[in-house]
Short mmCIF file of C-alpha atoms in Angstrom, two decimals:
data_model
loop_
_atom_site.label_atom_id
_atom_site.label_comp_id
_atom_site.label_asym_id
_atom_site.label_seq_id
_atom_site.Cartn_x
_atom_site.Cartn_y
_atom_site.Cartn_z
CA MET A 1 24.87 24.73 -34.03
CA THR A 2 25.64 22.74 -37.41
CA GLN A 3 28.03 20.25 -37.30
CA PRO A 4 31.17 21.18 -39.37
CA ASP A 5 32.18 19.80 -42.82
CA VAL A 6 35.44 18.65 -43.11
CA GLN A 7 35.33 20.07 -46.62
CA HIS A 8 35.00 23.36 -45.38
CA LEU A 9 38.51 22.93 -43.65
CA LYS A 10 40.36 24.69 -46.31
CA GLN A 11 37.94 27.93 -45.83
CA THR A 12 39.58 28.12 -42.56
CA THR A 13 42.33 29.19 -41.17
CA LEU A 14 43.52 26.28 -39.21
CA PRO A 15 45.87 25.03 -42.14
CA ALA A 16 47.67 28.20 -42.46
CA ASP A 17 47.30 28.81 -38.69
CA ALA A 18 48.87 25.39 -38.11
CA LEU A 19 51.96 26.49 -40.42
CA ALA A 20 52.81 29.45 -38.72
CA LEU A 21 53.07 27.71 -35.62
CA LEU A 22 55.09 25.11 -36.63
CA LYS A 23 57.23 27.10 -38.41
CA ARG A 24 57.55 29.08 -34.53
CA LEU A 25 58.42 26.05 -33.22
CA ILE A 26 61.09 25.53 -35.46
CA ALA A 27 62.80 28.77 -35.17
CA THR A 28 62.75 28.33 -31.06
CA PRO A 29 65.32 25.16 -29.73
CA SER A 30 62.81 23.16 -27.59
CA PHE A 31 65.96 20.21 -26.66
CA SER A 32 64.20 17.88 -24.05
CA ARG A 33 63.80 19.53 -20.62
CA GLU A 34 64.13 23.15 -22.35
CA GLU A 35 60.71 23.57 -23.85
CA GLY A 36 59.83 26.24 -21.51
CA GLN A 37 59.79 29.00 -24.94
CA THR A 38 57.34 26.34 -27.27
CA ALA A 39 55.77 26.44 -24.46
CA ARG A 40 54.87 29.55 -24.74
CA HIS A 41 54.05 29.55 -28.52
CA ILE A 42 51.66 26.69 -27.75
CA GLU A 43 49.68 29.06 -25.29
CA ALA A 44 49.58 31.84 -27.85
CA PHE A 45 47.75 29.60 -30.17
CA PHE A 46 44.99 28.73 -27.82
CA GLN A 47 44.85 32.15 -26.87
CA GLU A 48 44.41 32.95 -30.42
CA LYS A 49 41.45 30.48 -30.52
CA GLU A 50 39.90 31.63 -27.32
CA ILE A 51 40.77 28.07 -25.83
CA LEU A 52 41.08 27.83 -22.06
CA PHE A 53 44.16 26.15 -20.91
CA GLU A 54 46.59 25.43 -18.35
CA ARG A 55 50.17 24.97 -17.76
CA LEU A 56 52.39 22.24 -15.81
CA LYS A 57 55.49 22.82 -16.06
CA ASN A 58 56.26 22.37 -19.76
CA ASN A 59 53.16 20.86 -21.01
CA VAL A 60 50.18 22.63 -21.69
CA TRP A 61 47.03 21.30 -22.04
CA ALA A 62 43.14 21.76 -22.88
CA LYS A 63 39.53 20.45 -22.43
CA ASN A 64 36.82 20.82 -24.65
CA ARG A 65 34.81 23.88 -23.93
CA CYS A 66 31.07 21.57 -23.05
CA PHE A 67 33.29 19.10 -20.96
CA ASP A 68 30.99 16.85 -19.54
CA PRO A 69 32.30 14.68 -16.08
CA ALA A 70 29.88 12.03 -16.98
CA LYS A 71 31.02 10.92 -20.72
CA LEU A 72 34.04 9.70 -21.75
CA THR A 73 37.64 11.19 -22.44
CA LEU A 74 39.40 10.82 -25.54
CA LEU A 75 43.01 12.21 -25.24
CA LEU A 76 45.47 13.86 -28.22
CA ASN A 77 48.78 13.90 -27.24
CA SER A 78 51.95 15.08 -29.28
CA HIS A 79 55.17 16.47 -27.66
CA HIS A 80 57.10 19.88 -28.51
CA ASP A 81 60.66 18.61 -27.19
CA THR A 82 63.68 17.61 -29.97
CA VAL A 83 66.25 15.61 -30.25
CA LYS A 84 69.93 17.62 -31.16
CA PRO A 85 70.93 18.18 -34.27
CA ASN A 86 73.33 15.87 -35.52
CA PRO A 87 76.41 17.45 -37.66
CA SER A 88 75.12 16.27 -40.79
CA TRP A 89 73.62 19.05 -41.10
CA THR A 90 73.68 21.21 -44.03
CA LEU A 91 70.95 23.79 -43.25
CA ASN A 92 70.20 25.55 -40.20
CA PRO A 93 68.45 23.75 -38.09
CA PHE A 94 66.20 26.34 -36.62
CA GLU A 95 65.91 28.24 -39.64
CA PRO A 96 61.96 27.15 -41.20
CA LEU A 97 62.63 26.59 -44.66
CA VAL A 98 60.05 26.19 -47.44
CA ARG A 99 61.38 24.79 -50.58
CA ASP A 100 60.10 22.42 -53.28
CA GLU A 101 56.60 21.98 -51.13
CA LYS A 102 58.63 20.96 -48.20
CA LEU A 103 58.94 22.60 -44.97
CA PHE A 104 62.70 21.85 -43.51
CA GLY A 105 63.58 22.06 -39.81
CA LEU A 106 64.65 20.19 -36.68
CA GLY A 107 61.12 19.13 -35.39
CA SER A 108 59.13 19.82 -37.97
CA ASN A 109 58.65 15.80 -39.04
CA ASP A 110 59.30 14.98 -35.51
CA ALA A 111 56.98 15.43 -33.97
CA GLY A 112 55.99 19.19 -34.76
CA GLY A 113 53.43 18.19 -37.78
CA CYS A 114 51.39 15.98 -35.83
CA LEU A 115 51.73 18.54 -32.79
CA VAL A 116 49.95 21.37 -34.84
CA SER A 117 47.63 18.90 -36.83
CA LEU A 118 46.42 18.11 -33.51
CA LEU A 119 46.15 21.24 -31.90
CA SER A 120 44.47 22.52 -35.38
CA THR A 121 41.97 19.18 -34.87
CA PHE A 122 41.11 20.27 -31.21
CA ALA A 123 40.38 23.61 -32.11
CA TRP A 124 37.60 22.21 -35.00
CA PHE A 125 36.06 20.36 -32.25
CA TYR A 126 36.53 23.11 -29.17
CA ASP A 127 33.26 24.58 -29.26
CA ARG A 128 31.00 21.69 -30.47
CA PRO A 129 27.87 20.85 -27.56
CA ASP A 130 27.15 17.47 -29.15
CA MET A 131 30.14 15.66 -28.98
CA GLY A 132 29.11 11.85 -27.02
CA TYR A 133 32.83 11.99 -26.09
CA ASN A 134 35.37 14.87 -23.84
CA ILE A 135 38.31 15.92 -25.45
CA VAL A 136 41.66 16.56 -23.88
CA MET A 137 44.74 18.27 -25.78
CA ALA A 138 47.80 17.77 -24.35
CA ALA A 139 50.91 19.06 -25.76
CA THR A 140 54.05 17.39 -23.56
CA ALA A 141 57.80 17.82 -22.88
CA GLU A 142 60.11 15.15 -22.82
CA GLU A 143 59.39 12.56 -24.66
CA GLU A 144 62.68 12.20 -26.54
CA ILE A 145 64.14 11.38 -23.21
CA SER A 146 61.38 9.26 -21.77
CA GLY A 147 61.29 11.87 -18.86
CA ARG A 148 59.42 12.11 -16.03
CA ASP A 149 57.97 15.94 -16.65
CA GLY A 150 56.54 14.77 -19.49
CA LEU A 151 52.90 13.27 -20.32
CA GLU A 152 53.45 11.03 -17.34
CA LEU A 153 53.83 14.10 -14.96
CA LEU A 154 50.86 15.52 -16.56
CA LEU A 155 48.15 12.19 -16.52
CA PRO A 156 47.34 12.56 -12.93
CA GLU A 157 46.29 15.90 -13.54
CA LEU A 158 43.95 15.05 -16.13
CA PRO A 159 40.52 13.60 -15.95
CA PRO A 160 40.59 10.09 -16.59
CA ILE A 161 41.19 8.62 -19.97
CA SER A 162 39.12 6.28 -22.46
CA PHE A 163 41.75 6.13 -25.42
CA ALA A 164 44.06 8.22 -26.56
CA ILE A 165 45.68 9.34 -30.49
CA VAL A 166 49.33 10.03 -30.26
CA GLY A 167 50.70 12.07 -32.61
CA GLU A 168 53.62 10.91 -34.23
CA PRO A 169 54.87 10.51 -37.93
CA THR A 170 53.11 7.49 -39.24
CA GLU A 171 51.82 9.18 -42.66
CA MET A 172 48.91 8.92 -40.94
CA GLU A 173 48.52 4.81 -40.97
CA LEU A 174 47.39 3.48 -37.95
CA ALA A 175 49.94 2.07 -35.48
CA ILE A 176 47.60 -0.45 -33.28
CA ALA A 177 50.42 -1.39 -31.48
CA GLU A 178 53.67 -0.36 -30.14
CA LYS A 179 57.16 -2.13 -28.31
CA GLY A 180 57.77 -1.15 -25.16
CA LEU A 181 61.25 -0.50 -24.12
CA LEU A 182 63.34 -2.44 -21.29
CA VAL A 183 67.06 -1.28 -20.36
CA LEU A 184 69.46 -3.97 -18.12
CA ASP A 185 72.54 -3.22 -17.05
CA CYS A 186 74.48 -6.75 -16.06
CA THR A 187 77.17 -7.57 -14.52
CA ALA A 188 79.51 -10.23 -14.65
CA HIS A 189 81.35 -11.31 -11.78
CA GLY A 190 84.85 -13.32 -11.44
CA VAL A 191 87.86 -13.04 -9.46
CA SER A 192 90.92 -10.96 -10.47
CA GLY A 193 94.56 -12.21 -11.02
CA HIS A 194 97.42 -12.60 -13.11
CA ALA A 195 97.24 -12.31 -16.54
CA ALA A 196 100.13 -14.41 -16.89
CA ARG A 197 99.39 -17.06 -14.35
CA ASN A 198 96.57 -19.58 -13.88
CA GLU A 199 95.10 -17.76 -11.86
CA GLY A 200 91.26 -15.80 -11.33
CA GLU A 201 88.03 -16.38 -13.12
CA ASN A 202 88.22 -13.94 -16.23
CA ALA A 203 84.49 -11.95 -16.25
CA ILE A 204 84.38 -11.32 -19.44
CA TYR A 205 84.39 -14.80 -20.51
CA LYS A 206 81.11 -15.21 -17.90
CA ALA A 207 79.92 -12.58 -19.48
CA ILE A 208 80.19 -14.03 -23.20
CA GLN A 209 78.45 -17.07 -22.13
CA ASP A 210 75.51 -15.09 -21.23
CA ILE A 211 75.40 -12.94 -23.74
CA ASN A 212 75.62 -16.02 -26.10
CA TRP A 213 72.34 -17.06 -24.46
CA LEU A 214 71.31 -13.83 -24.99
CA THR A 215 71.54 -13.98 -28.94
CA THR A 216 70.18 -17.41 -29.01
CA TYR A 217 66.75 -17.39 -27.05
CA GLN A 218 63.83 -16.62 -28.56
CA PHE A 219 60.50 -15.74 -26.21
CA PRO A 220 58.30 -18.52 -27.59
CA LYS A 221 55.28 -16.18 -27.56
CA VAL A 222 55.18 -13.84 -30.52
CA SER A 223 52.96 -10.90 -31.34
CA PRO A 224 50.88 -11.25 -34.21
CA THR A 225 51.37 -7.18 -35.05
CA LEU A 226 54.85 -6.76 -33.50
CA GLY A 227 55.95 -9.57 -33.84
CA ALA A 228 59.19 -11.45 -31.52
CA ILE A 229 60.75 -9.61 -28.46
CA LYS A 230 64.05 -8.38 -29.52
CA LEU A 231 67.28 -8.05 -27.19
CA SER A 232 70.39 -6.38 -28.31
CA VAL A 233 73.49 -5.85 -26.12
CA THR A 234 74.84 -3.02 -27.16
CA ILE A 235 77.24 -1.67 -24.68
CA ILE A 236 80.03 -3.61 -22.68
CA ASN A 237 82.90 -2.87 -20.44
CA ALA A 238 85.87 -4.44 -18.57
CA GLY A 239 89.27 -4.61 -17.40
CA THR A 240 91.76 -1.94 -16.40
CA GLN A 241 94.78 -3.12 -18.02
CA HIS A 242 96.55 -5.93 -20.19
CA ASN A 243 97.67 -8.07 -17.65
CA VAL A 244 95.01 -8.60 -15.02
CA VAL A 245 92.45 -10.75 -15.13
CA PRO A 246 89.23 -8.63 -14.90
CA ASP A 247 87.10 -9.46 -12.09
CA THR A 248 84.12 -7.52 -13.21
CA CYS A 249 82.45 -7.15 -17.27
CA THR A 250 79.21 -5.13 -17.43
CA PHE A 251 77.18 -5.23 -19.89
CA THR A 252 73.49 -3.45 -21.26
CA ILE A 253 70.74 -5.14 -23.08
CA ASP A 254 68.27 -3.15 -25.06
CA VAL A 255 64.84 -5.35 -24.93
CA ARG A 256 62.27 -4.16 -27.13
CA VAL A 257 58.74 -5.87 -25.76
CA THR A 258 55.71 -6.69 -27.08
CA GLU A 259 52.23 -6.98 -25.63
CA GLN A 260 52.40 -10.87 -25.18
CA TYR A 261 54.86 -10.23 -21.69
CA THR A 262 55.22 -7.91 -19.11
CA LEU A 263 58.06 -6.42 -18.26
CA GLU A 264 58.56 -7.93 -15.23
CA GLU A 265 58.07 -11.23 -17.10
CA VAL A 266 60.89 -10.91 -19.34
CA ILE A 267 63.26 -9.94 -16.45
CA GLU A 268 62.46 -12.64 -14.66
CA THR A 269 62.93 -15.26 -17.68
CA ILE A 270 66.19 -13.95 -18.25
CA GLN A 271 67.86 -13.58 -14.50
CA ALA A 272 66.62 -17.36 -14.12
CA ASN A 273 69.21 -18.11 -17.36
CA ILE A 274 72.08 -15.86 -16.93
CA GLN A 275 75.12 -16.14 -14.38
CA SER A 276 75.31 -12.19 -14.37
CA ASP A 277 73.50 -9.60 -12.29
CA VAL A 278 70.58 -8.09 -13.83
CA LYS A 279 69.49 -4.50 -12.84
CA PRO A 280 66.27 -3.01 -14.59
CA ARG A 281 66.88 0.74 -15.68
CA SER A 282 62.61 1.28 -14.84
CA ILE A 283 60.15 -1.00 -15.75
CA ARG A 284 58.10 2.55 -17.15
CA LEU A 285 57.96 2.03 -20.84
CA LYS A 286 55.26 -0.43 -21.42
CA PRO A 287 54.15 -2.25 -24.65
CA SER A 288 50.73 -0.52 -25.67
CA SER A 289 48.04 -1.39 -28.36
CA ILE A 290 44.38 -0.86 -29.07
CA PRO A 291 41.82 -3.32 -30.25
CA ALA A 292 41.60 -3.63 -33.80
CA ASP A 293 37.62 -3.37 -33.61
CA HIS A 294 38.25 -0.27 -31.40
CA PRO A 295 35.87 2.37 -33.40
CA ILE A 296 38.68 5.17 -33.94
CA VAL A 297 40.57 2.01 -35.70
CA GLN A 298 37.47 1.01 -37.71
CA ALA A 299 37.47 4.99 -38.33
CA GLY A 300 40.85 4.87 -39.95
CA LEU A 301 40.63 1.79 -41.87
CA ALA A 302 37.29 3.19 -43.56
CA LEU A 303 39.27 5.72 -44.80
CA GLY A 304 41.38 3.36 -46.39
CA ARG A 305 44.65 3.75 -43.51
CA HIS A 306 46.34 0.12 -42.87
CA THR A 307 47.19 -1.24 -39.64
CA TYR A 308 50.84 -2.08 -37.89
CA GLY A 309 52.73 -2.76 -35.81
CA SER A 310 55.48 0.06 -34.71
CA PRO A 311 59.02 -0.87 -33.17
CA THR A 312 59.44 2.65 -31.54
CA THR A 313 58.68 3.64 -28.48
CA SER A 314 56.41 7.08 -27.87
CA ASP A 315 54.69 8.16 -24.97
CA GLN A 316 52.08 5.95 -25.30
CA ALA A 317 54.48 3.75 -23.21
CA VAL A 318 53.18 5.89 -19.99
CA LEU A 319 49.64 5.43 -21.26
CA ASN A 320 47.63 2.97 -19.18
CA CYS A 321 44.39 3.11 -21.75
CA PRO A 322 44.35 2.03 -25.56
CA SER A 323 46.13 3.90 -27.42
CA LEU A 324 46.49 4.42 -31.30
CA LYS A 325 49.95 6.29 -32.50
CA CYS A 326 48.82 7.95 -35.95
CA GLY A 327 50.54 11.14 -37.25
CA PRO A 328 51.69 12.72 -40.81
CA GLY A 329 55.18 12.35 -41.73
CA HIS A 330 57.74 9.88 -42.31
CA SER A 331 59.30 7.84 -39.08
CA GLY A 332 62.11 7.49 -41.44
CA ARG A 333 62.81 11.55 -41.52
CA SER A 334 62.87 11.58 -37.67
CA HIS A 335 66.15 12.42 -36.15
CA SER A 336 67.78 12.69 -39.67
CA ALA A 337 69.72 15.78 -41.15
CA ASP A 338 68.17 18.37 -43.13
CA GLU A 339 64.25 17.32 -41.54
CA PHE A 340 61.47 18.17 -43.35
CA ILE A 341 57.76 17.54 -43.73
CA TYR A 342 55.49 18.37 -47.02
CA LEU A 343 53.55 21.10 -46.32
CA ARG A 344 50.43 18.89 -48.15
CA GLU A 345 51.27 16.00 -45.04
CA ILE A 346 50.19 18.92 -42.42
CA THR A 347 46.84 19.63 -44.20
CA GLU A 348 46.44 15.89 -44.89
CA GLY A 349 47.16 15.38 -41.05
CA ILE A 350 44.22 17.94 -40.04
CA THR A 351 41.99 16.31 -42.37
CA GLY A 352 42.49 12.93 -41.34
CA TYR A 353 42.47 13.57 -37.74
CA ILE A 354 39.29 15.41 -38.09
CA GLN A 355 37.79 12.57 -40.71
CA MET A 356 38.43 9.98 -38.26
CA LEU A 357 36.80 11.81 -35.25
CA GLU A 358 33.68 12.59 -37.13
CA GLN A 359 32.54 8.75 -37.32
CA VAL A 360 33.34 8.66 -33.21
CA LEU A 361 32.59 11.32 -31.64
#
């Protein structure tokens, strides 16, 4: 079989099919845990391309036709759930509107453009018998809420993954590292008493001491791509009435963790230095990275792309393999009112993915 030439991409129906699918996805509400209808649109895309697929809940996935268990496997992944539209939208978020070479609609940028570009890329390589890797394509659910019924649920069903490309809007630049997320619920304990008398121990004051430590402490190891670990106290609650010294004060810490520390090490450090009880909500969302000399990164660099560290969290957090975050669109448009993606970015996304993979597969 003749190896396809990426220059012939525009002579195929792939860019037009990708745009048509993206419009259908936009027109179909798919909030996290409610992605059943968009999963059907993705199934229909596979059926149109005569691609065999499987579905687990709202996750739809497929293996390349010439899948060989003896070969290593590359995972292509992006999500089809969205956040809810914020009140600042001036357009109908579920009406795919093309204006000024832009496609407007909820999920167009995050991460619809990435998803349809990866699906098209998978379709391009699906029948190739001469690849050095297998390819698995997974269109998954619940990414926006870090849910357990998305990629995390699907992973045990997939073959072992050697490395992954996770589609998120990066302007096709190469996010070779991503911070993990750790949410800590903390409780400072005091003793209740009457505010008019010298009674009790004010739990708010104890919490303030702990928060002061959190605002000044710096973890000594700094990531060359992601920088320092970032600690932010984002919620605090205490007290029931003005004349009672509160005996408890709860606060929440948002911790963005780099690859320099495990989540367990971060928890241990914080617990050792504050008085409050510390309870992690989960230790699932780990920092992730891929070596700068990995072939897929080198392929991107050869195309003029640049590497960087991403402060945001994606489905990379549940992967246990090297992973690269890369996709069309701009991260700053994600979750914004009147979200859009440029039409050219979809074709550029398909082209960029194919060009990178041609050097690796």
